[in-house]
Tab-separated table of C-alpha atoms in Angstrom:
chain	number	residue	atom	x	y	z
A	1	UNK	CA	89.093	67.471	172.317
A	2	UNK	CA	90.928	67.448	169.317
A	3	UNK	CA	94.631	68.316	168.510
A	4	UNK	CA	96.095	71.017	166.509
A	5	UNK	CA	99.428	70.516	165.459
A	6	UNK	CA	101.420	72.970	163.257
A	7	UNK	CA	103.933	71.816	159.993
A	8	UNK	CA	106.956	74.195	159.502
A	9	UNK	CA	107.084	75.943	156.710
A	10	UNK	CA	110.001	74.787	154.922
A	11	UNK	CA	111.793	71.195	154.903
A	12	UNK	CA	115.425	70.082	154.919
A	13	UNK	CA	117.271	66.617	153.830
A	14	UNK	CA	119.149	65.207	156.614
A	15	UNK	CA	120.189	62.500	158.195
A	16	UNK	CA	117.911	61.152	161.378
A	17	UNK	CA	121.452	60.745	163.103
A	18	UNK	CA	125.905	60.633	162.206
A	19	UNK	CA	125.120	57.475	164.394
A	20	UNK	CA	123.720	53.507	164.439
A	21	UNK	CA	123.620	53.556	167.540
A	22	UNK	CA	120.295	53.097	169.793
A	23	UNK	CA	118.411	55.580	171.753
A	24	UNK	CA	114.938	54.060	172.750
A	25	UNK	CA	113.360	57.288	171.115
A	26	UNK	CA	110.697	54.404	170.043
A	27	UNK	CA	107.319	56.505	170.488
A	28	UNK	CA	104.952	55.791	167.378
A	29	UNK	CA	102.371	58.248	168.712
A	30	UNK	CA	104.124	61.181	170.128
A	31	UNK	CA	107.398	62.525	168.595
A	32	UNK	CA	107.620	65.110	171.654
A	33	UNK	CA	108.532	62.169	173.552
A	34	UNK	CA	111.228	60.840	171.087
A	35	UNK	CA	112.856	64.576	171.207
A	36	UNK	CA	112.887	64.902	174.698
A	37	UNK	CA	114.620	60.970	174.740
A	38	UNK	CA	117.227	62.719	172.233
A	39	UNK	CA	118.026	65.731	174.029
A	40	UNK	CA	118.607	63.369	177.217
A	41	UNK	CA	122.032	62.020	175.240
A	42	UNK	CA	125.081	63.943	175.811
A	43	UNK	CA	126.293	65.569	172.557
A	44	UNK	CA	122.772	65.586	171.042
A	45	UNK	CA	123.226	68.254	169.110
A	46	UNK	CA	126.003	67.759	167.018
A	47	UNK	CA	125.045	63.604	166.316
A	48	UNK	CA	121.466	63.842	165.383
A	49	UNK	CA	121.004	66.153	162.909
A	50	UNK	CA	117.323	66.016	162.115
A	51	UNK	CA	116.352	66.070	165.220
A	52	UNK	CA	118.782	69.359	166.040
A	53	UNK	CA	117.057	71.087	162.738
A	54	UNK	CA	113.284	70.679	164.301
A	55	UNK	CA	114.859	72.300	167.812
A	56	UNK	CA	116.245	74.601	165.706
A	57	UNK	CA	113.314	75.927	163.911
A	58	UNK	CA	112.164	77.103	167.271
A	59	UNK	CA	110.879	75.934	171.020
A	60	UNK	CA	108.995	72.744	170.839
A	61	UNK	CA	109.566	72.121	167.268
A	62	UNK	CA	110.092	68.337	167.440
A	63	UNK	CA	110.369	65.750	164.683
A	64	UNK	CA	107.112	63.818	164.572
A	65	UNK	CA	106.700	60.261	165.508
A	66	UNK	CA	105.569	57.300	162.979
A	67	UNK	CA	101.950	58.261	163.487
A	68	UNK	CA	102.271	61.562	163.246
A	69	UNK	CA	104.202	61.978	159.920
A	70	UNK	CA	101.333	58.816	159.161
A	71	UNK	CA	98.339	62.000	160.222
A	72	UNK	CA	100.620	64.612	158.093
A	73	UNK	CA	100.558	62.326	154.599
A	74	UNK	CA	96.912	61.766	155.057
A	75	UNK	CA	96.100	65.590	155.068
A	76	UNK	CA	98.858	66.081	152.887
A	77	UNK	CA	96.543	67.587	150.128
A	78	UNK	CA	95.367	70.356	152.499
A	79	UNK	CA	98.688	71.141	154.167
A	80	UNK	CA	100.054	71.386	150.403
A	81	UNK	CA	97.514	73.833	149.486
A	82	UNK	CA	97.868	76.198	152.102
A	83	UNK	CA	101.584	76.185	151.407
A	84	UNK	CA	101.257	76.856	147.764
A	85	UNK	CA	99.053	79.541	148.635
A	86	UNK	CA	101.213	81.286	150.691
A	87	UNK	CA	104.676	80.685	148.781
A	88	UNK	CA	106.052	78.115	150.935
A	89	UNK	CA	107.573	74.880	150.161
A	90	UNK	CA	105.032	71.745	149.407
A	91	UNK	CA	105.240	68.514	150.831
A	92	UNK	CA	107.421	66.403	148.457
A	93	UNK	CA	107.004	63.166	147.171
A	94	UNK	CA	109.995	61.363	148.568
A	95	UNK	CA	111.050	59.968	152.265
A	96	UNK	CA	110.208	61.529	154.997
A	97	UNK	CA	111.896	61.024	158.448
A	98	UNK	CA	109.725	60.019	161.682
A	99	UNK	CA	111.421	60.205	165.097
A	100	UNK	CA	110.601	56.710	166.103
A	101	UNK	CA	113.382	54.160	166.186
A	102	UNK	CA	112.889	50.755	164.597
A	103	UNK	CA	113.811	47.918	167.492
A	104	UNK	CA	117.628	48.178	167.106
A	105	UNK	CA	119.462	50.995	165.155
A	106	UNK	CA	117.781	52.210	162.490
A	107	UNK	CA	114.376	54.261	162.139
A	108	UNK	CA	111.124	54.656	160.294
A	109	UNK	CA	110.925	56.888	156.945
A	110	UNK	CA	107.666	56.984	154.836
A	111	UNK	CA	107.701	57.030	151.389
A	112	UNK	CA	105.167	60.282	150.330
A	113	UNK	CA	105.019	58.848	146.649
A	114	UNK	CA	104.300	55.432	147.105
A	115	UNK	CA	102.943	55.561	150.698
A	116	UNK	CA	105.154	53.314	152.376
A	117	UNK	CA	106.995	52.773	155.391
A	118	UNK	CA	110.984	51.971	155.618
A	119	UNK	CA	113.571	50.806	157.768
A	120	UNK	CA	116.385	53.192	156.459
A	121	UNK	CA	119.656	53.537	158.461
A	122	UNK	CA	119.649	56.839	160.434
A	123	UNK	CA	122.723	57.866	158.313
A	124	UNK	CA	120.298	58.517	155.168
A	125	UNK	CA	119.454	62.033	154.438
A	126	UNK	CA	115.845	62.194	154.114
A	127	UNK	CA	113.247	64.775	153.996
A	128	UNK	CA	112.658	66.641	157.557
A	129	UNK	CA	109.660	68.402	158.905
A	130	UNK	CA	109.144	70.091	162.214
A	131	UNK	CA	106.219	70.122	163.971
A	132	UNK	CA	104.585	71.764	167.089
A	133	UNK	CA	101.697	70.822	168.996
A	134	UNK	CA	99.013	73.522	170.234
Protein backbone atom coordinates (compact mmCIF):
# COMPACT_ATOMS: atom_id res chain seq x y z
CA UNK A 1 0.00 0.00 0.00
CA UNK A 2 2.61 2.35 -0.07
CA UNK A 3 3.27 5.46 -2.31
CA UNK A 4 5.89 6.14 -4.79
CA UNK A 5 6.36 9.54 -5.63
CA UNK A 6 9.03 10.83 -8.09
CA UNK A 7 11.44 14.31 -7.44
CA UNK A 8 12.38 16.13 -10.74
CA UNK A 9 15.56 16.21 -11.59
CA UNK A 10 16.55 19.68 -11.49
CA UNK A 11 15.19 22.72 -9.26
CA UNK A 12 14.42 26.37 -9.98
CA UNK A 13 14.10 29.66 -7.61
CA UNK A 14 10.82 31.22 -7.97
CA UNK A 15 8.33 32.85 -6.54
CA UNK A 16 5.14 30.61 -5.14
CA UNK A 17 3.02 33.48 -6.85
CA UNK A 18 3.35 37.67 -8.58
CA UNK A 19 0.34 37.73 -6.08
CA UNK A 20 -0.88 38.09 -2.07
CA UNK A 21 -3.76 37.23 -2.84
CA UNK A 22 -5.67 33.94 -1.48
CA UNK A 23 -6.49 30.80 -3.22
CA UNK A 24 -7.56 28.11 -0.58
CA UNK A 25 -4.80 25.81 -2.19
CA UNK A 26 -4.47 24.89 1.76
CA UNK A 27 -3.83 20.95 1.41
CA UNK A 28 -0.91 19.91 3.89
CA UNK A 29 -1.07 16.32 2.65
CA UNK A 30 -1.61 16.33 -1.01
CA UNK A 31 -0.07 19.04 -3.28
CA UNK A 32 -2.10 17.45 -6.35
CA UNK A 33 -4.95 18.99 -4.74
CA UNK A 34 -3.37 22.50 -4.23
CA UNK A 35 -2.41 22.39 -8.19
CA UNK A 36 -5.58 21.44 -9.36
CA UNK A 37 -7.10 24.55 -6.82
CA UNK A 38 -4.44 26.75 -8.88
CA UNK A 39 -5.21 25.80 -12.26
CA UNK A 40 -9.04 26.50 -11.31
CA UNK A 41 -8.00 30.54 -11.24
CA UNK A 42 -8.21 32.31 -14.43
CA UNK A 43 -4.75 33.51 -15.56
CA UNK A 44 -2.96 30.77 -13.57
CA UNK A 45 -0.31 30.55 -15.57
CA UNK A 46 1.20 33.71 -15.90
CA UNK A 47 0.58 34.72 -11.75
CA UNK A 48 1.91 31.69 -10.07
CA UNK A 49 5.04 30.94 -11.20
CA UNK A 50 6.13 27.95 -9.19
CA UNK A 51 3.33 26.32 -9.57
CA UNK A 52 3.40 26.93 -13.70
CA UNK A 53 7.25 25.51 -13.55
CA UNK A 54 6.05 21.97 -11.86
CA UNK A 55 3.13 21.85 -14.84
CA UNK A 56 5.72 22.65 -16.91
CA UNK A 57 8.15 19.96 -16.24
CA UNK A 58 5.52 17.66 -17.56
CA UNK A 59 1.75 16.09 -16.91
CA UNK A 60 1.05 15.77 -13.28
CA UNK A 61 4.14 17.39 -12.12
CA UNK A 62 2.66 19.34 -9.18
CA UNK A 63 4.36 21.30 -6.41
CA UNK A 64 4.16 19.24 -3.24
CA UNK A 65 2.15 20.09 -0.25
CA UNK A 66 3.65 20.91 3.42
CA UNK A 67 3.87 17.20 4.14
CA UNK A 68 5.16 16.21 1.24
CA UNK A 69 8.22 18.55 0.83
CA UNK A 70 8.18 17.48 5.04
CA UNK A 71 8.55 13.29 3.44
CA UNK A 72 11.18 14.76 0.69
CA UNK A 73 13.70 16.48 3.54
CA UNK A 74 13.47 13.38 5.58
CA UNK A 75 14.81 11.11 2.70
CA UNK A 76 16.73 13.87 1.56
CA UNK A 77 20.06 11.89 2.03
CA UNK A 78 18.88 9.16 -0.38
CA UNK A 79 17.23 11.36 -2.99
CA UNK A 80 20.70 13.38 -2.89
CA UNK A 81 22.63 10.37 -3.58
CA UNK A 82 20.93 9.09 -6.41
CA UNK A 83 21.19 12.54 -7.93
CA UNK A 84 24.86 12.86 -7.44
CA UNK A 85 25.17 9.62 -8.93
CA UNK A 86 23.59 10.32 -11.93
CA UNK A 87 24.82 14.08 -12.53
CA UNK A 88 21.80 15.81 -11.51
CA UNK A 89 21.30 18.65 -9.26
CA UNK A 90 21.23 17.87 -5.24
CA UNK A 91 18.80 19.01 -2.94
CA UNK A 92 20.09 22.37 -1.55
CA UNK A 93 20.27 23.62 1.72
CA UNK A 94 18.05 26.65 1.53
CA UNK A 95 14.01 27.25 1.31
CA UNK A 96 12.05 25.21 -0.32
CA UNK A 97 8.47 26.07 -1.53
CA UNK A 98 5.34 23.78 -0.48
CA UNK A 99 2.02 24.38 -2.28
CA UNK A 100 0.00 24.83 0.83
CA UNK A 101 -1.22 28.29 1.70
CA UNK A 102 -0.81 29.62 5.22
CA UNK A 103 -4.56 30.88 6.49
CA UNK A 104 -4.51 34.24 4.61
CA UNK A 105 -1.94 35.18 1.85
CA UNK A 106 1.14 33.85 2.26
CA UNK A 107 2.51 30.11 2.17
CA UNK A 108 4.71 27.53 3.79
CA UNK A 109 8.61 27.26 2.82
CA UNK A 110 10.96 24.85 4.77
CA UNK A 111 14.20 25.70 5.57
CA UNK A 112 16.54 22.41 4.23
CA UNK A 113 19.53 23.75 6.45
CA UNK A 114 18.04 24.39 9.57
CA UNK A 115 14.86 22.27 9.19
CA UNK A 116 12.31 24.72 9.66
CA UNK A 117 9.11 25.83 8.52
CA UNK A 118 8.21 29.62 7.31
CA UNK A 119 5.54 31.85 6.58
CA UNK A 120 7.27 33.68 3.58
CA UNK A 121 5.16 35.94 1.28
CA UNK A 122 4.41 34.12 -2.03
CA UNK A 123 6.42 36.93 -3.79
CA UNK A 124 9.84 35.29 -2.44
CA UNK A 125 11.78 33.30 -4.86
CA UNK A 126 12.51 30.13 -3.25
CA UNK A 127 13.75 26.82 -4.23
CA UNK A 128 11.09 24.68 -6.44
CA UNK A 129 10.73 21.00 -6.90
CA UNK A 130 8.24 19.06 -8.93
CA UNK A 131 6.91 16.04 -8.05
CA UNK A 132 4.71 13.18 -9.48
CA UNK A 133 2.91 10.56 -7.82
CA UNK A 134 2.92 6.80 -9.20
Amino acid sequence: DSVIKLVSLVEASLPWSSVRVETYAKDVDNGMTNMNTIKSIDGWESKYLAFKWCADYGTDWYLPAKNELYAIYEARVVINATLSANGYTTLGTGDYWSSTEDPDYDAYSLDFFRESWYIESKNYSNYVRAVITL
